[in-house]
Coordinates of C-alpha atoms and ligand atoms in Angstrom, one line a residue:
M1 CA -37.2 8.9 2.6
A2 CA -38.4 5.4 3.2
E3 CA -36.1 2.5 2.1
T4 CA -38.0 0.8 -0.7
L5 CA -35.5 -1.9 -1.8
E6 CA -36.7 -5.4 -1.1
K7 CA -33.4 -6.9 -0.1
P8 CA -31.1 -5.2 2.4
R9 CA -28.5 -3.1 0.7
S10 CA -24.9 -4.4 1.0
G11 CA -23.3 -2.6 -1.9
E12 CA -23.9 -5.6 -4.3
D13 CA -26.6 -3.7 -6.1
I14 CA -24.1 -1.0 -7.0
G15 CA -21.3 -3.4 -8.0
A16 CA -19.5 -4.3 -4.7
P17 CA -18.6 -7.9 -4.0
S18 CA -21.2 -9.9 -2.0
R19 CA -21.1 -9.9 1.8
D20 CA -21.7 -13.7 1.6
L21 CA -18.5 -14.6 -0.2
S22 CA -16.7 -17.3 1.6
P23 CA -12.9 -17.0 1.8
S24 CA -11.0 -18.6 -1.1
D25 CA -7.7 -18.2 -2.9
D26 CA -9.6 -17.4 -6.1
M27 CA -11.0 -14.2 -4.7
T28 CA -10.0 -11.1 -6.7
P29 CA -8.1 -8.4 -4.9
Y30 CA -11.3 -6.3 -4.6
E31 CA -13.2 -9.3 -3.3
A32 CA -10.5 -10.0 -0.7
A33 CA -10.4 -6.4 0.5
T34 CA -14.2 -6.2 0.7
Y35 CA -14.3 -9.5 2.5
F36 CA -12.2 -8.0 5.3
F37 CA -14.3 -4.9 5.3
H38 CA -17.6 -6.9 5.6
G39 CA -16.0 -8.7 8.6
A40 CA -15.6 -5.3 10.3
A41 CA -19.0 -4.1 9.2
D42 CA -20.6 -7.2 10.8
R43 CA -18.7 -6.7 14.1
L44 CA -19.5 -3.0 14.2
K45 CA -23.1 -3.7 13.2
L46 CA -23.0 -1.0 10.5
E47 CA -26.4 0.0 9.1
D48 CA -27.1 -1.4 5.6
H49 CA -26.9 1.9 3.9
M50 CA -23.5 2.7 5.5
R51 CA -22.2 -0.7 4.6
A52 CA -23.4 -0.3 1.0
M53 CA -21.6 3.1 0.7
L54 CA -18.3 1.9 2.2
A55 CA -18.3 -1.4 0.2
S56 CA -18.0 0.4 -3.1
S57 CA -16.1 3.3 -4.6
Y58 CA -17.4 6.8 -4.7
R59 CA -16.0 7.6 -8.2
E60 CA -14.2 5.6 -10.8
L61 CA -12.4 7.1 -13.8
A62 CA -11.1 4.8 -16.5
V63 CA -9.1 6.5 -19.3
Q64 CA -7.5 5.6 -22.6
I65 CA -3.8 6.6 -22.8
P66 CA -2.4 6.7 -26.3
V67 CA 1.4 6.8 -26.3
R68 CA 3.8 7.4 -29.2
M69 CA 6.5 4.7 -28.8
D70 CA 10.2 5.4 -29.7
D71 CA 9.9 3.4 -32.9
G72 CA 7.1 5.7 -34.1
S73 CA 4.2 3.2 -33.4
M74 CA 1.3 4.1 -31.2
R75 CA 0.1 2.1 -28.2
I76 CA -3.1 2.5 -26.3
Y77 CA -2.8 1.9 -22.5
R78 CA -5.6 1.7 -20.0
G79 CA -5.4 3.8 -16.8
Y80 CA -7.6 4.3 -13.7
R81 CA -8.1 6.7 -10.8
I82 CA -10.5 5.3 -8.3
Q83 CA -11.7 7.5 -5.4
H84 CA -13.1 5.1 -2.7
N85 CA -14.2 7.4 0.1
G86 CA -13.6 11.0 1.0
A87 CA -15.4 11.4 4.3
R88 CA -12.2 12.2 6.3
G89 CA -10.5 14.4 3.8
P90 CA -9.1 14.7 0.2
Y91 CA -8.6 11.4 -1.6
K92 CA -5.1 10.1 -1.3
G93 CA -3.2 7.1 -2.7
G94 CA -0.5 6.0 -5.0
I95 CA -0.2 5.3 -8.7
R96 CA 0.8 1.8 -9.8
F97 CA 2.4 1.0 -13.2
H98 CA 2.2 -2.8 -13.4
E99 CA 0.7 -5.3 -15.8
S100 CA -1.7 -6.5 -13.1
A101 CA -3.1 -3.0 -12.5
D102 CA -6.7 -3.5 -13.8
L103 CA -9.9 -2.1 -12.5
D104 CA -10.4 -4.7 -9.9
E105 CA -6.9 -4.3 -8.4
V106 CA -7.1 -0.6 -8.4
R107 CA -10.5 -0.7 -6.7
A108 CA -9.1 -2.9 -4.0
L109 CA -6.1 -0.7 -3.4
A110 CA -8.3 2.4 -3.3
A111 CA -10.4 0.9 -0.5
L112 CA -7.3 -0.2 1.4
M113 CA -6.1 3.4 1.3
T114 CA -9.4 4.6 2.9
W115 CA -8.8 2.2 5.8
K116 CA -5.1 2.8 6.1
N117 CA -5.5 6.6 6.2
A118 CA -8.1 6.4 8.8
L119 CA -6.1 3.9 10.9
I120 CA -2.9 6.0 10.9
D121 CA -5.2 9.0 11.4
V122 CA -4.1 11.3 8.6
P123 CA -6.9 13.6 7.3
F124 CA -7.4 11.9 4.0
G125 CA -9.9 9.7 2.2
G126 CA -8.7 6.8 0.1
A127 CA -7.9 6.6 -3.6
K128 CA -5.6 4.7 -6.0
G129 CA -4.5 5.0 -9.6
G130 CA -3.0 2.5 -12.0
V131 CA -1.8 2.1 -15.5
Q132 CA -1.8 -1.4 -16.9
C133 CA 1.7 -1.6 -18.4
E134 CA 5.1 -3.2 -18.0
P135 CA 7.2 -0.2 -17.0
H136 CA 10.5 -2.1 -17.2
L137 CA 9.9 -2.7 -21.0
L138 CA 9.4 1.0 -21.7
S139 CA 12.2 3.5 -22.4
G140 CA 12.5 6.6 -20.2
A141 CA 11.0 8.8 -22.9
E142 CA 8.1 6.4 -23.4
L143 CA 7.4 6.3 -19.6
E144 CA 7.5 10.1 -19.5
R145 CA 5.0 10.5 -22.3
L146 CA 2.7 7.8 -20.7
T147 CA 2.9 9.6 -17.3
R148 CA 2.2 13.1 -18.6
R149 CA -0.8 11.9 -20.7
F150 CA -2.2 9.9 -17.8
M151 CA -1.9 12.9 -15.5
S152 CA -3.5 15.2 -18.1
M153 CA -6.4 12.8 -18.3
I154 CA -7.1 12.4 -14.6
S155 CA -6.4 16.1 -13.9
Y156 CA -10.1 16.9 -13.9
I157 CA -10.6 14.9 -10.7
V158 CA -7.4 15.5 -8.8
G159 CA -6.3 18.6 -6.9
V160 CA -4.4 19.7 -3.8
N161 CA -7.7 19.7 -1.8
R162 CA -9.4 17.0 -3.8
D163 CA -7.1 14.1 -4.6
I164 CA -3.3 13.8 -4.2
P165 CA -1.5 10.9 -6.0
A166 CA 1.9 9.4 -4.9
P167 CA 4.2 6.6 -6.0
D168 CA 3.5 2.9 -5.7
M169 CA 4.8 -0.1 -7.5
G170 CA 6.5 0.8 -10.8
T171 CA 6.5 4.5 -10.1
N172 CA 8.9 6.7 -8.2
A173 CA 10.0 10.3 -7.5
Q174 CA 10.8 10.9 -11.2
T175 CA 7.2 9.8 -12.1
M176 CA 5.8 12.3 -9.6
A177 CA 8.0 15.1 -11.0
W178 CA 6.5 14.5 -14.4
M179 CA 3.0 14.4 -13.0
M180 CA 3.5 17.6 -11.1
D181 CA 4.9 19.3 -14.2
A182 CA 2.0 18.0 -16.4
Y183 CA -0.5 19.3 -13.9
G184 CA 1.4 22.6 -13.6
Q185 CA 1.3 23.2 -17.4
K186 CA -2.5 23.3 -17.1
Y187 CA -3.2 24.9 -13.8
G188 CA 0.1 26.6 -12.8
Y189 CA 2.9 25.6 -10.4
T190 CA 1.3 23.3 -7.8
P191 CA 3.8 21.2 -5.8
G192 CA 1.1 19.9 -3.4
I193 CA -0.7 18.0 -6.3
V194 CA 1.5 14.9 -5.7
T195 CA 3.7 13.6 -2.9
G196 CA 6.8 11.5 -3.2
K197 CA 8.4 14.1 -5.4
P198 CA 12.2 14.7 -5.5
V199 CA 13.2 16.8 -2.5
E200 CA 14.5 19.6 -4.8
L201 CA 11.0 19.9 -6.2
G202 CA 9.2 20.2 -2.8
G203 CA 9.4 16.5 -1.8
S204 CA 9.9 15.7 1.9
P205 CA 13.2 14.5 3.3
G206 CA 12.6 10.9 4.3
R207 CA 9.7 10.1 2.0
D208 CA 11.7 7.6 -0.1
A209 CA 12.5 5.5 3.0
A210 CA 9.2 6.2 4.8
T211 CA 7.3 3.0 4.0
G212 CA 10.2 0.8 4.8
R213 CA 11.0 2.7 8.0
G214 CA 7.4 2.5 9.1
V215 CA 7.5 -1.3 8.4
V216 CA 10.4 -1.6 10.8
I217 CA 8.9 0.6 13.5
C218 CA 5.8 -1.5 13.8
T219 CA 7.7 -4.8 13.3
R220 CA 9.7 -4.0 16.3
E221 CA 6.6 -3.3 18.4
A222 CA 5.0 -6.6 17.1
A223 CA 8.2 -8.5 17.7
K224 CA 8.0 -7.7 21.5
R225 CA 4.4 -9.1 21.4
C226 CA 5.6 -12.3 19.8
S227 CA 8.6 -12.6 22.2
I228 CA 11.1 -12.2 19.3
N229 CA 14.2 -10.3 20.1
F230 CA 14.5 -7.9 17.1
R231 CA 18.3 -7.8 17.5
G232 CA 19.5 -10.9 15.8
A233 CA 16.1 -11.8 14.5
R234 CA 16.2 -13.6 11.1
V235 CA 14.2 -11.6 8.6
A236 CA 13.1 -12.7 5.0
I237 CA 11.8 -10.1 2.6
Q238 CA 10.1 -10.6 -0.7
G239 CA 10.5 -7.6 -3.0
F240 CA 13.7 -5.5 -3.1
G241 CA 12.1 -2.3 -4.5
N242 CA 11.4 0.9 -2.7
V243 CA 9.7 -0.7 0.3
G244 CA 11.6 -4.0 0.5
R245 CA 15.0 -2.6 0.1
W246 CA 14.5 0.2 2.7
A247 CA 12.9 -2.2 5.1
A248 CA 15.9 -4.5 4.7
E249 CA 18.5 -1.8 5.2
I250 CA 16.8 -0.2 8.2
A251 CA 16.1 -3.6 9.8
A252 CA 19.8 -4.5 9.4
E253 CA 20.8 -1.1 10.8
E254 CA 18.7 -1.9 13.8
G255 CA 20.4 -5.2 14.5
A256 CA 18.2 -7.8 12.6
S257 CA 19.8 -10.3 10.3
V258 CA 18.3 -10.2 6.8
V259 CA 18.6 -13.8 5.6
A260 CA 16.7 -13.5 2.3
V261 CA 15.5 -11.0 -0.2
S262 CA 14.0 -11.3 -3.7
D263 CA 12.8 -9.4 -6.8
V264 CA 10.8 -10.4 -9.8
G265 CA 13.7 -12.5 -11.0
G266 CA 13.9 -14.6 -7.8
G267 CA 15.6 -14.5 -4.4
T268 CA 18.8 -15.2 -2.5
Y269 CA 19.2 -16.8 0.9
N270 CA 22.0 -16.9 3.4
E271 CA 21.3 -18.3 6.8
K272 CA 24.2 -16.2 8.2
G273 CA 22.7 -12.9 6.9
L274 CA 23.2 -11.0 3.7
D275 CA 25.5 -8.1 3.0
L276 CA 22.7 -5.9 1.6
E277 CA 25.0 -3.3 0.0
A278 CA 26.7 -6.1 -2.0
V279 CA 23.3 -7.6 -2.9
A280 CA 22.1 -4.2 -4.2
K281 CA 25.3 -3.7 -6.2
H282 CA 25.0 -7.2 -7.6
A283 CA 21.3 -6.5 -8.6
S284 CA 22.2 -3.3 -10.3
D285 CA 24.9 -5.0 -12.3
S286 CA 23.0 -8.2 -13.2
L287 CA 19.3 -7.1 -13.0
S288 CA 18.3 -9.5 -10.2
V289 CA 19.4 -10.5 -6.7
N290 CA 18.8 -14.1 -7.7
D291 CA 22.3 -15.1 -8.7
Y292 CA 24.1 -13.2 -5.9
P293 CA 27.2 -15.4 -5.4
E294 CA 27.2 -15.2 -1.5
G295 CA 23.7 -16.6 -1.3
E296 CA 21.7 -19.7 -2.3
A297 CA 19.3 -19.0 -5.2
V298 CA 15.7 -19.4 -4.2
T299 CA 12.4 -18.8 -6.0
N300 CA 9.9 -16.2 -4.8
E301 CA 7.8 -19.1 -3.6
E302 CA 10.7 -20.7 -1.7
L303 CA 11.6 -17.4 0.0
L304 CA 8.3 -17.4 1.8
E305 CA 9.1 -20.8 3.4
V306 CA 12.7 -20.2 4.5
E307 CA 13.7 -20.6 8.1
C308 CA 13.2 -17.1 9.7
D309 CA 11.5 -15.4 12.6
I310 CA 9.9 -12.5 10.6
L311 CA 8.6 -12.7 7.0
I312 CA 8.0 -9.5 5.2
P313 CA 6.2 -9.8 1.8
A314 CA 7.0 -6.5 0.1
A315 CA 6.0 -7.1 -3.6
I316 CA 2.6 -8.1 -4.9
H317 CA -0.7 -9.4 -3.6
G318 CA -1.9 -12.9 -3.1
V319 CA 1.5 -14.6 -2.5
I320 CA 0.5 -16.2 0.8
H321 CA -2.4 -18.6 0.0
S322 CA -3.9 -21.9 1.1
G323 CA -1.1 -23.8 -0.6
N324 CA 1.8 -22.3 1.4
A325 CA 0.2 -20.8 4.6
D326 CA 0.9 -23.9 6.7
K327 CA 4.6 -24.0 5.4
I328 CA 5.5 -20.6 6.6
K329 CA 8.1 -20.9 9.4
A330 CA 8.0 -17.3 10.6
K331 CA 6.2 -16.4 13.8
L332 CA 5.5 -12.9 12.6
V333 CA 4.3 -11.9 9.1
V334 CA 4.5 -8.2 8.3
E335 CA 2.5 -7.1 5.3
A336 CA 4.6 -4.4 3.7
A337 CA 2.9 -5.2 0.3
N338 CA -0.8 -4.5 -0.1
G339 CA -3.0 -7.6 0.1
P340 CA -0.2 -10.3 0.1
T341 CA -2.3 -12.7 2.2
T342 CA -5.5 -14.3 0.8
P343 CA -8.4 -14.4 3.2
V344 CA -8.2 -18.2 3.4
A345 CA -4.5 -18.0 4.2
D346 CA -5.2 -15.4 6.8
Q347 CA -7.5 -17.8 8.5
I348 CA -4.8 -20.6 8.4
L349 CA -2.2 -18.3 9.8
N350 CA -4.6 -17.2 12.6
D351 CA -5.3 -20.8 13.5
R352 CA -1.6 -21.5 13.6
K353 CA -1.1 -18.5 15.9
V354 CA 1.2 -16.8 13.4
V355 CA 0.9 -13.1 14.1
V356 CA 0.0 -11.1 10.9
L357 CA 0.7 -7.3 11.0
P358 CA -1.9 -6.2 8.4
D359 CA -1.0 -4.1 5.4
I360 CA -3.2 -1.1 6.4
L361 CA -1.0 -0.7 9.4
A362 CA 2.4 -2.1 8.3
N363 CA 2.9 -0.1 5.2
A364 CA 1.2 3.1 6.4
G365 CA 4.5 4.9 6.9
G366 CA 4.6 6.0 3.2
V367 CA 1.3 7.8 3.3
T368 CA 2.2 9.3 6.7
V369 CA 5.2 11.0 5.3
S370 CA 3.2 11.9 2.2
Y371 CA 0.9 13.7 4.6
F372 CA 3.9 15.6 6.0
E373 CA 5.0 16.4 2.5
W374 CA 1.6 17.8 1.6
V375 CA 1.6 19.9 4.8
Q376 CA 5.1 21.2 4.0
N377 CA 3.9 22.2 0.4
I378 CA 0.9 24.0 1.8
Q379 CA 3.1 25.8 4.4
Q380 CA 5.8 26.4 1.8
F381 CA 8.3 25.2 4.4
Q382 CA 10.6 22.3 4.6
W383 CA 11.1 20.2 7.7
E384 CA 14.3 18.6 8.8
L385 CA 14.7 14.8 8.3
D386 CA 14.9 14.3 12.1
Q387 CA 11.5 15.9 12.5
V388 CA 10.0 13.8 9.8
N389 CA 11.3 10.6 11.3
F390 CA 10.3 11.6 14.8
E391 CA 6.7 12.3 13.7
L392 CA 6.6 9.2 11.7
K393 CA 7.7 7.0 14.6
K394 CA 5.2 8.7 16.9
R395 CA 2.3 8.0 14.6
M396 CA 3.3 4.5 13.6
R397 CA 3.7 3.5 17.3
K398 CA 0.4 5.1 18.3
A399 CA -1.5 3.3 15.6
T400 CA 0.2 0.0 16.4
S401 CA -0.6 0.3 20.1
Q402 CA -4.2 1.1 19.3
V403 CA -4.5 -2.0 17.1
F404 CA -2.9 -4.2 19.8
A405 CA -5.3 -2.7 22.5
R406 CA -8.3 -3.3 20.3
A407 CA -7.2 -6.9 19.5
D408 CA -6.7 -7.6 23.2
E409 CA -10.0 -6.0 24.1
G410 CA -12.0 -8.1 21.6
D411 CA -9.8 -11.1 21.4
L412 CA -9.3 -10.5 17.7
P413 CA -6.5 -11.0 15.2
L414 CA -4.6 -7.8 14.4
R415 CA -6.2 -7.4 11.0
A416 CA -9.7 -7.5 12.4
A417 CA -8.8 -5.0 15.1
A418 CA -7.2 -2.7 12.5
F419 CA -10.2 -2.9 10.2
D420 CA -12.6 -2.3 13.1
I421 CA -10.8 0.9 14.1
A422 CA -10.5 2.2 10.6
V423 CA -14.1 1.4 9.5
E424 CA -15.5 2.9 12.7
R425 CA -13.6 6.1 12.1
V426 CA -14.7 6.4 8.5
A427 CA -18.3 5.5 9.2
H428 CA -18.4 8.1 12.0
A429 CA -17.0 10.8 9.8
A430 CA -19.4 9.9 7.0
H431 CA -22.3 10.0 9.5
I432 CA -21.5 13.4 11.1
R433 CA -20.9 14.9 7.6
G434 CA -24.3 13.7 6.6
Y435 CA -23.1 11.6 3.7
V436 CA -25.7 8.9 4.2
Ligands
LIG20 P1 8.7 -1.2 -6.4 O1 8.2 -1.2 -7.8 O2 9.7 -0.2 -6.0 O3 9.3 -2.7 -6.1 C1 8.6 -3.8 -6.3 C2 9.5 -5.0 -6.0 O4 8.7 -6.2 -6.2 C3 10.7 -5.2 -7.0 O5 11.8 -5.7 -6.3 C4 10.1 -6.1 -8.0 O6 11.2 -6.8 -8.7 C5 9.3 -7.0 -7.2 N1 8.3 -7.7 -7.9 C6 7.5 -7.3 -8.9 N2 6.7 -8.2 -9.4 C7 6.9 -9.3 -8.6 C8 6.5 -10.7 -8.7 N3 5.5 -11.0 -9.5 N4 7.0 -11.5 -7.7 C9 7.9 -11.2 -6.9 N5 8.5 -9.9 -6.8 C10 8.0 -9.0 -7.7 O7 7.4 -1.2 -5.6 P2 7.3 -0.7 -4.0 O8 6.9 0.7 -4.1 O9 8.4 -1.2 -3.3 O10 5.9 -1.5 -3.6 C11 5.9 -2.8 -3.1 C12 4.6 -3.1 -2.4 O11 4.5 -2.2 -1.3 C13 3.4 -3.0 -3.3 O12 2.4 -3.9 -2.8 C14 2.9 -1.6 -2.9 O13 1.5 -1.4 -3.1 C15 3.2 -1.5 -1.4 N6 3.3 -0.2 -0.9 C16 4.2 0.7 -1.4 C17 4.3 2.0 -0.9 C18 5.3 3.0 -1.3 O14 5.5 4.1 -0.6 N7 6.1 2.8 -2.4 C19 3.5 2.4 0.2 C20 2.6 1.4 0.7 C21 2.5 0.2 0.1

C-alpha cells in the first residue's frame, strides 16, 4: 500500500499537464482546463493521489472512421470519446464535429464536463467526443455515414447507464437521431442513449434552447451583481449557432439590446440593437451575418471589443487572450462557449475587475435539460415545456447563487469559486466510493 514514487504524483506521470505551468496564451485547451483545476486542487489541498486522478482522463478511445464520400472516394477521419471521471454517475458530454477537435481539445472538454455536471449538480460524470472534420463541407449523406460509423465504433463504451452523448459544435438533433438509430441497430431501441434528440424521437421539449436559456438566466443574476440593468443592457455575442442564437433571442425577449452577433464568416454591429429575426433570415440566405445591411460589418476579433455592457463568447475556445483582454469594454463576460478565455486573459480581466461568468456555470443549461431528457426517457414519459423551463431556471439560479456565495466567502473570482465547488464535490464522491 505504501506510496513508492519518488516525486509527488500530480498526474504528470500519467500524461496530465504539469501543475507548475504558468499561464500563457500558448497553452493548449487541455493545459488551460487543467491549469484551472490545479488552482482548485491547491486551494482545496487535495491529496496528491486525488489530484493525479482528477488531472487526467479515466478512459480515452481514439477511433479511425472510414467514410465513403459521394464521389466514390474513401476518406479516413479520426474520432474520440474521452471519459474523464465517473465518480458522480454515468459519463455525459457532447460530440463535436470540427476541424479543431483533436485529442487535446476533446480531453479538455471532457474534464470541463466533469466540473460542469458537478457544479450544476446533475448525477453525471464528465465525457466528450469529437470527430476532426469540417462538417459544413460534407453533404448530408456523408455526414450521416460518418455519424453512424462513429457511433458504431464508440458503442462499446457508451450506454444509458454508462455514457450518454449529446450535441455540441457542428452536431445537432439530426446527428443525435442518427446516433440513436445506429446504436439501436446493434442493441435494440434505446432512446436514452443520447440526449438532444428530436422531440418526436424522445427528445425533451426545450433542449434546443436550453444552453442559450441557461446563459440568459445566469447572466441576469450576474448583471445584478455588476449593477447592470439587464433591461436595455447592450449585449454582444460571438457565435450565432445553437447557443449564440438562442441566447441572443432570449436576451432580446427579456429586454436586452443585442448590438452585435457573429458567425465564422464575421459579425455585424448596430449600436441601436439588431433585429435578430432579420439577421437570421439574412444569414440563411447569404450564409453569414457579416454583410447584414442594417449593421456595420465587424470581424470576430472586433466584435469582442465593441461598446457593450455584456460580452458573450458563444463559439470557440481561446478567443479572449493577452492581446485583447485589456481592450474589452464589457463589465461582464459570460462564457457561453467552452474555454473562450485563456488563463492569462482571465488574470487580466480579474485585475481589471471585469466579472467573468465561467463556462462550467454559464453554459450548463444544456446538460441540465439533457439530464431531464434522460430522466424522461427512463420514465418513458414526456414533460411539458413549462416544467422543463421551470426546473432549468431553478437549477441554474441555485448553482449561480452557490458560486456567488463561495466567491464572497473566499474573496475569489467566480471561476475559482465554481471550480472549488465542483472539484470538491467530485473528490468527495470519488473518496466515498473508494476510487482512490
Ligand atoms: P454551433 O455549431 O451550433 O454554432 C457555432 C457557431 O460558432 C456558429 O455560428 C459558427 O459559425 C461559429 N464559429 C465556428 N467557428 C468559428 C470561428 N473560428 N470563429 C468565430 N465563430 C465561429 O455550436 P454550438 O452548439 O452553438 O456551440 C457553441 C459553443 O458553445 C461551443 O464552445 C460549445 O462547446 C459550447 N456549448 C454548446 C452546448 C450545446 O448545447 N450546443 C452546450 C454547452 C456548451
